[in-house]
Amino acid sequence: MKQPVRVTVTGAAGQICYSLLFRIASGEMLGNDQPVILQLLEITPALKVLEAVKMELNDCAFPLLQDVICTDDAAVAFKGSDYGLMVGAKPRGPGMERGDLLKDNGKIFSTLGKIINDVANPDMKICVVGNPANTNAYILMKNAPNLKPQNITALTRLDHNRAIYQLAAKTEQPMNTVKKLTIWGNHSTTQVPDISHTTVSGKAASEMVDTAWAHAEFMPKVAKRGAEVISARGSSSAASAANGVIDHMRSWVLGTDEGDWVSMAVYSDGSYGIEKGLIYSYPVTCKNGDWTIITDLTNSDFITAKMKESEKELQEERDTCSDLFA
Ligand code: NAX
């Protein structure tokens, strides 16, 4: 039996975590031979609900779940942590500007970054989910210099999976035949869902759907899918977001499939002319716990221009929060 690993999850009494925690504990994220200790962080008023989540986790009798720690103290939640799933954030309230949300949630991530820097395992791998996810990851990275910047990532796998579904539905092919799809950029409506290099059942997607559909229907449908779910459900995507986190971490830790890649928002190395150091979504493969950006794709002028727009948005978000990092 492997040694247990410590998985910290923030916002653990919220919607996404109500799906996420049970799947981590069942072994879907890190493998069914990997015992886990869940270290769950919430704000003080949510601790009672968190205790109920713990009761339900225990009542599942998951063989891999070794312990569940519930706390409102981040130093306890991140102590010795190997994996961090940063879900906890404030939702956007009525009349709140995007800039206000950036600042409020940015503060959470600067505070947690400093604590992680002091108490977590320096090899800790982090996936930021709370919005604005890429910029929150950037703020966390700047406040946690003991961690490798490559170990701080943000979630665009939900967008990637949404895009797979749209393309599979359009081409009437099974979901698992869609390969090499990319989400570039920010997890926002400036994201660039790109099927230029995608294959479906072994055929180029570009031969199966026309460019007008890809640009005018597919791209906005994927980029605005979150809003579509909110308007139907009354709250934001939860189970599918949790599924995206499971997929993101599983690919990162256990590796991607041969002949395919996934989308992850990662530390930019300057590939494709994107500013180095931004947390930008790229196509990546993963092996032995490391990700590698696919660097040899040739992009059309249309996709390149969209990628630059998303980069500009990330630069602006970062500049809005510049007081939160040195
Ligand atoms: P909920 O409001 O249900 O849960 C958030 C939880 O975070 C609450 O229980 C709250 O008490 C807790 N929290 C707030 N501040 C905290 C802090 N400082 N420390 C610890 N916990 C704290 O939201 P939920 O639906 O779970 O969504 C969580 C976040 O995911 C939101 O920011 C949401 O916008 C974001 N999303 C990101 C997605 C992505 O693909 N990157 C997609 C889904 C989702 O929209």
XYZ file of C-alpha atoms and ligand atoms in Angstrom:
371
model
C 0.000 0.000 0.000
C 1.324 3.487 -0.881
C 1.841 6.126 1.814
C -1.178 8.458 2.077
C -0.985 11.885 0.449
C -2.492 15.061 1.863
C -5.040 16.797 -0.356
C -6.141 20.259 0.751
C -9.436 21.512 -0.624
C -10.674 25.044 0.009
C -14.317 26.080 -0.142
C -15.023 22.516 0.915
C -18.624 23.108 2.021
C -19.581 24.634 -1.334
C -21.345 23.295 -4.420
C -18.364 22.072 -6.435
C -16.841 20.297 -3.452
C -20.042 18.421 -2.711
C -19.256 16.467 -5.849
C -15.458 16.767 -5.842
C -14.585 15.425 -2.390
C -16.370 12.114 -2.838
C -14.595 11.445 -6.112
C -11.175 12.214 -4.605
C -11.927 9.884 -1.696
C -13.040 7.097 -4.048
C -9.674 7.147 -5.844
C -10.849 8.641 -9.135
C -8.365 11.512 -8.969
C -5.065 9.971 -7.882
C -5.659 6.291 -8.580
C -7.337 3.464 -6.727
C -4.121 2.459 -4.970
C -3.457 5.903 -3.452
C -4.721 6.531 0.105
C -5.645 10.141 0.846
C -6.005 12.438 3.831
C -8.464 15.250 3.097
C -7.621 18.590 4.726
C -10.686 20.771 4.235
C -10.708 24.545 4.625
C -13.768 26.723 5.045
C -14.638 30.100 6.491
C -15.893 29.902 10.097
C -19.662 30.276 9.350
C -19.516 27.267 6.995
C -17.839 24.875 9.453
C -21.141 23.336 10.575
C -22.069 22.417 7.010
C -18.522 21.147 6.509
C -18.961 18.807 9.470
C -22.006 17.342 7.698
C -19.906 16.795 4.577
C -17.368 14.980 6.737
C -20.134 12.771 8.188
C -21.212 11.817 4.680
C -17.625 11.146 3.584
C -17.200 8.834 6.576
C -20.531 7.159 5.847
C -19.271 6.139 2.409
C -16.582 3.973 4.086
C -14.144 4.703 1.255
C -11.230 2.259 1.641
C -8.688 4.891 0.521
C -9.842 7.676 2.843
C -7.526 7.724 5.845
C -8.621 10.922 7.585
C -10.729 14.053 7.118
C -9.574 17.251 8.799
C -12.023 20.181 8.849
C -10.714 23.604 9.786
C -11.030 27.352 9.326
C -7.291 27.763 9.900
C -5.358 27.765 6.628
C -2.095 26.901 8.408
C -3.727 23.654 9.561
C -5.353 22.969 6.191
C -2.117 23.334 4.220
C 0.253 21.699 6.734
C 2.403 19.207 4.807
C -0.031 19.349 1.895
C 0.890 17.548 -1.359
C -2.027 18.699 -3.515
C -4.102 21.868 -3.263
C -7.478 22.333 -4.912
C -8.314 25.982 -4.503
C -12.070 26.130 -4.951
C -13.046 28.582 -2.195
C -13.855 32.073 -3.426
C -16.583 34.667 -3.148
C -19.272 34.529 -5.827
C -19.911 37.678 -7.844
C -22.678 39.543 -6.017
C -25.389 41.821 -7.469
C -23.978 45.053 -8.856
C -20.422 43.865 -8.329
C -17.958 44.808 -11.056
C -15.446 42.252 -12.344
C -12.713 44.472 -10.885
C -14.278 44.219 -7.387
C -14.410 40.431 -7.684
C -10.784 40.399 -8.788
C -9.723 42.377 -5.778
C -11.824 40.477 -3.217
C -10.829 37.045 -4.437
C -7.276 38.150 -5.153
C -6.901 38.946 -1.447
C -7.917 35.374 -0.537
C -5.236 33.999 -2.861
C -2.467 36.327 -1.680
C -3.175 35.355 1.945
C -3.320 31.635 1.166
C -0.192 31.865 -1.019
C 1.846 33.177 1.920
C 0.565 30.432 4.223
C 1.188 27.707 1.636
C 4.688 29.057 1.203
C 5.344 28.536 4.910
C 3.616 25.236 5.712
C 2.991 23.140 2.585
C 5.213 20.552 0.947
C 7.410 22.636 -1.449
C 6.599 20.114 -4.213
C 2.876 20.699 -3.727
C 0.809 20.706 -6.927
C -1.993 23.258 -7.061
C -5.090 23.663 -9.223
C -6.939 26.963 -8.836
C -10.671 26.799 -9.558
C -12.080 29.893 -7.792
C -12.599 32.728 -10.245
C -10.909 34.603 -11.807
C -8.947 31.346 -11.806
C -5.893 32.268 -13.925
C -5.265 35.537 -12.118
C -5.884 34.008 -8.691
C -3.270 31.374 -9.593
C -0.887 34.153 -10.650
C -1.385 35.974 -7.326
C -0.892 32.749 -5.376
C 2.301 31.985 -7.332
C 3.730 35.438 -6.593
C 3.047 34.974 -2.876
C 4.500 31.463 -2.685
C 8.075 31.737 -3.979
C 9.108 28.438 -2.305
C 6.909 26.550 -4.754
C 7.928 25.881 -8.348
C 5.801 28.207 -10.518
C 5.201 25.209 -12.794
C 3.299 23.583 -9.914
C 0.655 26.298 -9.782
C -2.031 25.812 -12.417
C -5.612 26.882 -13.089
C -8.594 24.959 -14.372
C -9.590 25.126 -18.050
C -10.346 21.416 -18.295
C -14.050 22.066 -17.849
C -13.912 24.314 -20.923
C -11.922 21.602 -22.732
C -14.548 18.985 -21.877
C -17.373 21.317 -22.882
C -15.665 21.769 -26.248
C -15.277 18.001 -26.726
C -18.991 17.567 -26.138
C -19.976 20.275 -28.629
C -17.745 18.836 -31.347
C -18.773 15.229 -30.693
C -22.452 16.236 -30.841
C -21.986 18.202 -34.067
C -20.096 15.394 -35.827
C -22.266 12.678 -34.246
C -19.173 10.793 -33.119
C -18.391 9.303 -29.693
C -16.802 11.714 -27.206
C -13.659 9.597 -26.773
C -12.809 9.888 -30.477
C -12.187 13.661 -30.159
C -8.428 14.225 -29.773
C -6.055 17.200 -29.667
C -8.507 19.948 -28.897
C -7.198 23.123 -27.262
C -8.474 25.870 -25.010
C -6.045 28.793 -25.195
C -5.861 31.679 -22.736
C -8.023 32.804 -19.867
C -10.900 30.906 -18.215
C -13.298 33.657 -19.258
C -15.270 34.563 -22.339
C -12.015 35.569 -24.099
C -10.863 31.936 -24.013
C -10.068 30.444 -27.417
C -11.598 27.005 -28.012
C -9.621 25.762 -31.018
C -10.312 22.721 -33.197
C -7.746 23.531 -35.899
C -5.522 20.606 -34.880
C -8.291 18.323 -33.620
C -9.162 14.906 -34.999
C -12.488 13.109 -34.628
C -12.519 9.354 -35.208
C -9.092 9.775 -36.835
C -10.221 12.470 -39.326
C -9.303 16.165 -39.237
C -12.137 18.085 -37.546
C -11.603 20.863 -40.089
C -12.797 18.450 -42.806
C -15.918 17.497 -40.858
C -17.232 20.906 -39.803
C -16.917 24.222 -41.579
C -14.881 27.134 -40.320
C -17.952 29.392 -40.104
C -19.540 26.966 -37.597
C -16.296 26.715 -35.613
C -15.900 30.490 -35.364
C -19.484 31.714 -35.110
C -21.178 28.906 -33.157
C -18.743 26.506 -31.513
C -16.353 29.058 -30.014
C -18.967 31.323 -28.361
C -21.039 28.303 -27.265
C -18.078 26.873 -25.336
C -16.892 30.222 -23.989
C -20.389 31.129 -22.746
C -21.468 27.681 -21.567
C -20.946 28.674 -17.920
C -23.489 31.490 -18.279
C -25.925 29.128 -20.040
C -25.754 26.713 -17.085
C -26.225 29.572 -14.597
C -29.336 30.802 -16.387
C -30.860 27.300 -16.419
C -29.761 26.170 -12.963
C -29.685 29.403 -11.014
C -26.126 28.738 -9.901
C -22.851 27.953 -11.578
C -21.666 24.593 -12.920
C -20.793 22.347 -10.016
C -20.636 18.619 -10.855
C -19.058 19.292 -14.263
C -16.542 21.676 -12.654
C -15.675 18.992 -10.090
C -15.255 16.528 -12.942
C -12.911 18.977 -14.672
C -10.770 19.173 -11.519
C -10.612 15.368 -11.270
C -9.567 15.141 -14.942
C -7.008 17.968 -14.596
C -5.279 16.437 -11.582
C -5.486 12.873 -12.844
C -3.858 13.817 -16.160
C -1.159 15.835 -14.383
C -0.282 13.156 -11.825
C -0.946 9.950 -13.759
C -0.174 11.200 -17.299
C -2.023 11.973 -20.529
C -2.976 9.395 -23.153
C -0.593 8.642 -26.002
C -1.606 10.597 -29.127
C -3.639 13.198 -27.270
C -3.192 16.318 -25.173
C -5.270 18.256 -22.634
C -5.771 21.950 -21.829
C -4.308 23.359 -18.613
C -3.699 26.945 -17.570
C 0.002 26.863 -16.693
C 3.010 29.103 -16.211
C 3.756 30.542 -19.641
C 7.307 29.985 -20.879
C 6.702 32.523 -23.659
C 5.444 29.889 -26.131
C 3.373 31.290 -29.013
C 4.511 34.818 -28.108
C 2.468 34.899 -24.881
C 4.069 36.888 -22.072
C 6.314 34.694 -19.944
C 5.013 34.139 -16.421
C 1.286 34.583 -17.107
C -0.937 31.639 -16.153
C -2.237 30.876 -19.631
C -4.140 27.857 -20.939
C -2.131 25.781 -23.410
C -2.293 22.305 -24.915
C -0.070 20.099 -22.735
C 0.981 16.505 -22.332
C 1.826 15.147 -18.876
C 4.269 12.477 -17.795
C 5.809 11.553 -14.429
C 3.975 14.402 -12.703
C 5.200 17.142 -15.067
C 3.380 18.932 -17.866
C 4.942 20.005 -21.176
C 3.461 22.589 -23.523
C 2.928 21.466 -27.129
C 5.055 24.099 -28.830
C 5.047 23.204 -32.521
C 1.531 24.094 -33.646
C 0.996 26.558 -36.469
C -1.944 28.813 -35.724
C -4.054 30.830 -38.164
C -4.053 34.620 -37.966
C -7.606 34.421 -36.586
C -6.636 32.125 -33.695
C -3.427 34.086 -33.013
C -5.382 37.360 -32.764
C -7.853 35.753 -30.340
C -4.983 34.342 -28.264
C -3.504 37.841 -27.990
C -6.883 39.261 -26.884
C -7.053 36.713 -24.072
C -3.432 37.477 -23.119
C -4.319 41.192 -22.967
C -7.218 40.454 -20.622
C -4.895 38.472 -18.340
C -2.363 41.310 -18.336
C -5.127 43.758 -17.397
C -6.427 41.487 -14.610
C -2.906 41.148 -13.234
C -2.349 44.918 -13.350
C -5.632 45.529 -11.465
C -4.287 43.419 -8.583
C -0.666 44.554 -8.597
C -0.894 45.608 -4.927
C -1.378 41.918 -4.001
C 2.100 40.782 -4.991
C 5.612 42.170 -4.978
P -19.935 28.019 -3.580
O -20.290 29.435 -3.269
O -20.987 26.963 -3.526
O -18.747 27.548 -2.628
C -17.638 28.344 -2.374
C -17.217 28.049 -0.955
O -16.015 28.766 -0.709
C -18.239 28.499 0.094
O -18.619 27.387 0.891
C -17.508 29.577 0.886
O -17.841 29.554 2.271
C -16.051 29.170 0.645
N -15.083 30.258 0.843
C -15.206 31.579 0.594
N -14.103 32.239 0.957
C -13.240 31.319 1.426
C -11.925 31.370 1.960
N -11.294 32.542 2.088
N -11.339 30.222 2.355
C -11.984 29.048 2.265
N -13.243 28.927 1.777
C -13.852 30.041 1.358
O -19.232 28.071 -5.021
P -18.892 26.874 -6.013
O -20.054 26.677 -6.932
O -18.365 25.722 -5.263
O -17.739 27.581 -6.893
C -16.486 27.915 -6.323
C -15.675 28.740 -7.287
O -15.438 28.028 -8.504
C -16.318 30.069 -7.692
O -15.314 31.078 -7.651
C -16.715 29.811 -9.132
O -16.765 31.015 -9.877
C -15.593 28.922 -9.581
N -15.818 28.151 -10.816
C -14.741 27.924 -11.615
C -14.835 27.150 -12.748
C -13.640 26.890 -13.604
O -13.792 26.188 -14.618
N -12.445 27.399 -13.305
C -16.147 26.603 -13.194
C -17.166 26.512 -12.092
C -17.152 27.685 -11.145
O -17.802 28.763 -11.780
